[in-house]
Short mmCIF file of C-alpha atoms and ligand atoms in Angstrom, two decimals:
data_model
loop_
_atom_site.label_atom_id
_atom_site.label_comp_id
_atom_site.label_asym_id
_atom_site.label_seq_id
_atom_site.Cartn_x
_atom_site.Cartn_y
_atom_site.Cartn_z
CA MET L 1 -0.02 -0.01 0.08
CA VAL L 2 2.67 2.37 0.93
CA ALA L 3 4.70 1.73 -2.25
CA GLU L 4 1.47 2.04 -4.23
CA ALA L 5 0.93 5.41 -2.55
CA VAL L 6 4.38 6.83 -3.18
CA GLU L 7 3.88 5.74 -6.83
CA ARG L 8 0.73 7.78 -7.06
CA ASP L 9 2.42 10.69 -5.42
CA LEU L 10 -0.11 10.75 -2.32
CA SER L 11 0.89 13.04 0.49
CA ALA L 12 -1.14 11.07 3.05
CA ILE L 13 -3.03 7.78 3.39
CA ALA L 14 -5.32 6.57 6.09
CA ILE L 15 -5.08 2.96 7.13
CA THR L 16 -8.34 1.97 8.36
CA ASP L 17 -8.57 -2.18 8.65
CA HIS L 18 -11.71 -3.45 10.00
CA ASP L 19 -11.36 -3.96 13.61
CA VAL L 20 -7.72 -4.42 13.75
CA LEU L 21 -4.67 -1.92 14.06
CA THR L 22 -1.67 -4.20 13.28
CA GLY L 23 -1.30 -2.80 9.87
CA ILE L 24 -0.47 0.58 11.01
CA ASP L 25 2.92 0.07 12.55
CA ALA L 26 4.06 -1.70 9.26
CA ALA L 27 2.91 1.09 7.12
CA ARG L 28 4.49 3.80 9.14
CA ALA L 29 7.86 1.71 9.09
CA ALA L 30 7.75 1.57 5.38
CA ALA L 31 6.74 5.06 4.70
CA PRO L 32 8.96 7.63 3.29
CA ASP L 33 9.30 11.16 4.82
CA GLY L 34 6.87 12.72 2.25
CA LEU L 35 4.13 10.41 2.99
CA GLU L 36 1.97 10.60 6.29
CA ILE L 37 0.22 7.58 7.76
CA VAL L 38 -3.04 8.60 9.28
CA PRO L 39 -3.68 5.90 12.00
CA GLY L 40 -7.20 4.69 11.68
CA ILE L 41 -9.79 1.93 12.10
CA GLU L 42 -13.06 0.82 10.58
CA MET L 43 -15.17 -0.65 13.35
CA THR L 44 -18.04 -3.00 12.25
CA ALA L 45 -20.77 -1.75 14.73
CA ALA L 46 -24.19 -2.93 15.34
CA TRP L 47 -27.21 -0.75 14.81
CA PRO L 48 -30.61 -1.68 16.83
CA ASP L 49 -33.15 -3.58 14.81
CA SER L 50 -30.76 -3.90 11.80
CA ALA L 51 -29.19 -6.99 10.51
CA ARG L 52 -26.81 -4.82 8.49
CA ALA L 53 -23.84 -3.58 10.09
CA VAL L 54 -22.74 0.01 10.32
CA HIS L 55 -19.25 0.83 9.78
CA VAL L 56 -17.73 3.51 11.85
CA LEU L 57 -14.32 4.96 10.60
CA GLY L 58 -11.99 6.63 13.11
CA TYR L 59 -9.15 8.67 12.15
CA PHE L 60 -6.12 9.99 14.19
CA ILE L 61 -6.47 7.46 16.92
CA ASP L 62 -3.86 6.38 19.39
CA VAL L 63 -3.06 2.82 18.57
CA THR L 64 -1.72 2.12 21.82
CA ASN L 65 -5.14 2.88 23.53
CA THR L 66 -5.74 -0.12 25.88
CA GLU L 67 -9.53 0.38 26.06
CA LEU L 68 -9.71 0.41 22.14
CA LEU L 69 -7.48 -2.55 21.79
CA ALA L 70 -9.36 -4.66 24.10
CA ALA L 71 -12.58 -3.99 22.33
CA LEU L 72 -11.23 -4.68 18.87
CA LYS L 73 -9.84 -7.97 20.35
CA ARG L 74 -13.18 -8.81 21.82
CA ALA L 75 -14.57 -8.26 18.21
CA ARG L 76 -12.26 -10.62 16.61
CA ASP L 77 -12.57 -13.27 19.39
CA LEU L 78 -16.27 -13.22 18.89
CA MET L 79 -15.79 -13.53 15.07
CA ALA L 80 -13.52 -16.39 15.39
CA SER L 81 -15.86 -18.34 17.66
CA HIS L 82 -18.53 -17.72 15.05
CA VAL L 83 -16.49 -18.86 12.23
CA ASP L 84 -15.59 -22.13 14.33
CA LEU L 85 -19.34 -22.67 15.00
CA VAL L 86 -20.14 -22.48 11.27
CA LEU L 87 -17.30 -24.73 10.18
CA GLU L 88 -18.45 -27.14 12.65
CA ALA L 89 -22.13 -27.01 11.40
CA ILE L 90 -20.61 -27.56 7.73
CA ARG L 91 -18.85 -30.59 9.03
CA ARG L 92 -21.78 -32.11 10.48
CA VAL L 93 -23.62 -31.94 7.38
CA GLY L 94 -20.73 -33.71 5.60
CA GLY L 95 -19.24 -30.62 4.01
CA THR L 96 -15.49 -29.53 3.94
CA LEU L 97 -14.37 -26.00 4.56
CA GLU L 98 -11.33 -25.19 6.70
CA ARG L 99 -10.11 -21.97 8.03
CA GLU L 100 -7.16 -22.04 5.67
CA HIS L 101 -9.63 -21.77 2.66
CA LEU L 102 -11.05 -18.48 4.03
CA ASP L 103 -7.63 -16.76 4.04
CA ARG L 104 -8.15 -15.77 0.36
CA TYR L 105 -11.14 -13.74 1.16
CA ARG L 106 -9.74 -11.71 4.11
CA HIS L 107 -6.24 -10.60 4.78
CA ARG L 108 -6.47 -10.03 8.57
CA TYR L 109 -9.14 -12.22 9.94
CA ALA L 110 -12.34 -14.08 8.69
CA GLY L 111 -15.89 -13.08 9.01
CA GLY L 112 -19.25 -13.81 7.53
CA ALA L 113 -18.54 -12.74 4.15
CA ALA L 114 -15.45 -15.06 3.84
CA LEU L 115 -17.63 -17.93 5.12
CA VAL L 116 -20.36 -17.16 2.50
CA LEU L 117 -17.76 -16.93 -0.31
CA GLY L 118 -16.01 -19.98 0.62
CA MET L 119 -19.12 -22.11 1.07
CA LEU L 120 -20.33 -20.87 -2.43
CA GLU L 121 -17.13 -21.08 -4.31
CA GLY L 122 -15.97 -24.22 -2.78
CA GLY L 123 -19.19 -26.01 -3.54
CA VAL L 124 -19.25 -27.28 0.07
CA LEU L 125 -23.07 -27.34 0.18
CA ARG L 126 -23.41 -29.57 -2.86
CA GLY L 127 -25.21 -32.80 -1.98
CA ALA L 128 -26.56 -31.11 1.33
CA LEU L 129 -30.36 -31.62 2.07
CA PRO L 130 -32.71 -29.19 0.64
CA GLY L 131 -32.83 -26.24 2.97
CA THR L 132 -29.58 -27.11 4.62
CA GLY L 133 -27.56 -24.88 2.41
CA MET L 134 -29.76 -21.95 2.94
CA ARG L 135 -29.76 -22.35 6.84
CA LEU L 136 -25.92 -22.58 6.85
CA LEU L 137 -25.61 -19.59 4.67
CA ARG L 138 -27.94 -17.61 6.91
CA MET L 139 -25.96 -18.77 10.00
CA ALA L 140 -22.60 -17.66 8.45
CA ALA L 141 -24.16 -14.15 7.52
CA ALA L 142 -25.43 -13.55 10.96
CA GLU L 143 -22.30 -12.19 12.50
CA PRO L 144 -21.90 -11.32 16.15
CA ARG L 145 -20.95 -7.56 16.71
CA ALA L 146 -18.94 -6.45 19.67
CA TYR L 147 -20.03 -2.93 19.89
CA SER L 148 -22.87 -0.66 18.99
CA VAL L 149 -22.34 2.33 16.86
CA ARG L 150 -22.53 4.59 20.01
CA GLU L 151 -19.89 2.45 21.78
CA ALA L 152 -17.52 2.48 18.60
CA VAL L 153 -17.92 6.25 18.36
CA SER L 154 -17.00 6.75 22.07
CA LEU L 155 -14.10 4.33 21.93
CA ILE L 156 -12.66 6.18 19.06
CA HIS L 157 -12.91 9.56 20.91
CA ALA L 158 -11.27 7.85 24.04
CA ALA L 159 -8.53 7.06 21.58
CA GLY L 160 -8.27 10.65 20.62
CA GLY L 161 -9.66 10.05 17.22
CA VAL L 162 -12.35 11.65 15.12
CA ALA L 163 -15.35 9.29 14.21
CA SER L 164 -17.06 9.42 10.55
CA LEU L 165 -19.92 7.32 9.20
CA ALA L 166 -18.35 5.14 6.42
CA HIS L 167 -19.81 4.89 3.04
CA PRO L 168 -23.49 6.31 3.65
CA SER L 169 -24.41 5.14 0.16
CA LYS L 170 -24.08 1.49 1.29
CA LEU L 171 -26.17 2.03 4.66
CA LYS L 172 -29.59 0.98 3.12
CA ARG L 173 -29.66 -1.57 0.17
CA GLY L 174 -30.99 0.11 -3.12
CA GLU L 175 -31.02 3.75 -1.41
CA PRO L 176 -27.66 5.07 -2.38
CA LEU L 177 -28.70 8.87 -1.81
CA LEU L 178 -30.17 8.91 1.67
CA PRO L 179 -31.31 12.55 2.91
CA ALA L 180 -30.03 14.41 5.91
CA GLU L 181 -32.88 13.04 8.10
CA ALA L 182 -31.98 9.43 7.48
CA LEU L 183 -28.53 9.90 8.53
CA ALA L 184 -29.25 12.13 11.64
CA PRO L 185 -30.13 9.21 13.88
CA PHE L 186 -26.37 7.72 13.05
CA LEU L 187 -24.86 11.03 13.62
CA ALA L 188 -26.81 11.46 17.08
CA SER L 189 -24.35 8.73 18.41
CA GLY L 190 -21.63 11.48 18.48
CA MET L 191 -19.74 11.24 15.03
CA ASP L 192 -18.02 14.21 13.76
CA ALA L 193 -18.06 13.45 10.22
CA ILE L 194 -19.71 11.40 7.24
CA GLU L 195 -17.64 9.79 4.51
CA ALA L 196 -19.00 12.21 1.50
CA TRP L 197 -15.99 11.34 -0.66
CA GLN L 198 -16.73 7.77 -0.97
CA TRP L 199 -15.47 5.65 -3.71
CA ILE L 200 -18.21 5.19 -6.08
CA PRO L 201 -17.10 4.96 -9.88
CA ASN L 202 -17.64 8.34 -11.70
CA GLY L 203 -17.90 10.09 -8.34
CA TRP L 204 -21.63 10.51 -8.30
CA GLY L 205 -23.02 10.83 -4.74
CA SER L 206 -20.30 12.75 -3.24
CA ARG L 207 -22.03 16.26 -4.19
CA HIS L 208 -25.11 14.93 -2.55
CA TYR L 209 -23.45 13.79 0.70
CA LEU L 210 -21.33 17.06 0.99
CA SER L 211 -24.74 18.98 1.02
CA VAL L 212 -26.12 16.56 3.37
CA ALA L 213 -23.03 17.08 5.77
CA GLN L 214 -23.59 20.85 5.54
CA THR L 215 -27.14 20.55 6.38
CA LEU L 216 -26.27 18.28 9.39
CA GLY L 217 -23.35 20.65 10.40
CA VAL L 218 -20.71 17.63 10.46
CA LEU L 219 -17.43 17.48 8.93
CA VAL L 220 -16.61 15.26 5.76
CA SER L 221 -13.94 12.49 5.32
CA GLY L 222 -13.26 10.43 2.24
CA GLY L 223 -11.28 7.70 0.75
CA SER L 224 -10.91 5.00 -2.06
CA ASP L 225 -11.97 2.25 0.52
CA ASP L 226 -9.14 0.03 -1.08
CA HIS L 227 -9.52 -3.39 0.10
CA GLY L 228 -6.54 -4.58 -1.84
CA LYS L 229 -8.34 -6.29 -4.56
CA ARG L 230 -6.89 -6.08 -8.10
CA THR L 231 -8.81 -5.54 -11.25
CA ALA L 232 -7.99 -7.51 -14.46
CA GLU L 233 -5.28 -5.01 -15.31
CA GLY L 234 -3.58 -5.46 -11.96
CA LYS L 235 -4.73 -2.15 -10.47
CA ILE L 236 -5.76 -1.31 -7.14
CA ARG L 237 -8.13 1.40 -6.02
CA LEU L 238 -5.73 3.42 -3.89
CA GLY L 239 -6.03 7.08 -4.51
CA ALA L 240 -8.95 6.68 -6.84
CA GLN L 241 -11.02 8.72 -4.45
CA SER L 242 -8.88 11.49 -2.75
CA VAL L 243 -9.48 14.21 -0.52
CA SER L 244 -8.08 17.84 -0.41
CA ALA L 245 -5.76 18.82 2.26
CA GLU L 246 -8.28 21.02 3.78
CA VAL L 247 -10.47 18.07 4.44
CA LEU L 248 -7.67 16.15 6.22
CA GLU L 249 -6.61 19.30 8.40
CA ALA L 250 -10.24 19.78 9.40
CA LEU L 251 -10.32 16.20 10.67
CA ARG L 252 -7.09 16.46 12.32
CA GLU L 253 -7.98 19.78 13.99
CA ARG L 254 -11.11 18.19 15.32
CA SER L 255 -9.06 15.11 16.70
CA LEU L 256 -7.24 17.75 18.87
CA VAL L 257 -10.55 18.09 21.03
CA PHE L 258 -10.44 14.52 22.01
CA ARG L 259 -6.73 14.47 22.36
CA GLN L 260 -6.61 17.17 24.83
CA ARG L 261 -9.26 15.64 27.04
CA PRO L 262 -8.01 14.86 30.30
CA ALA L 263 -7.65 11.23 31.19
CA ARG L 264 -10.44 9.73 33.18
ZN1 ZN F 301 -16.87 -0.41 5.33
#
């Protein structure tokens, strides 16, 4: 990622892995002087009465914050037990899917999506009784959540970071352009920003969410949401949705509010 960022002449990138911070030190160690690594996180959080997870981004977090580290570990442990349970259920109906098979879908740890992909692509449900496949797919998709949106936001704040609502265009299936009223309840959890500059081919949506942010009086963040996947041409998304220096500086300034808060 760092090498790709240098190649693209970027001056800063944020590392926001899902529920894990281990990539940040490596990125910092690899980064040359002209490239700032913004320490970040994307927390997979629960929202009441919704099966869909809400992703909460944190920027400028202190990666040594023990409260945040403990919460993230709890999330990964919960997910590991979930994966084990589903793999066991697959074995019980005579299917074979092992942890190693899931590695190709996730770089840091496996969750529901890796299980579903592994089951479908590996054909592990072939020959299972009718209804069994669907039951196992549903079981795999029903991931456990270690924190609510509100808890995620307060963990990010306690670690001196700013919290942003990730890719609002993906919050509700089939409704990419949500109005301000629809986002207000999420922001009421204490979020500082919304990801207005989200990676959408051709850039549509950003203008809409910039005006939503203005209506709601919150900051904006943005990024290419690069998950490392390569296109047929061998390209990755990094840098495909950049933000201006002003956007970065406004987030940094906001983070100082939380950094300067006296320790409890
Ligand atoms: Zn996300």
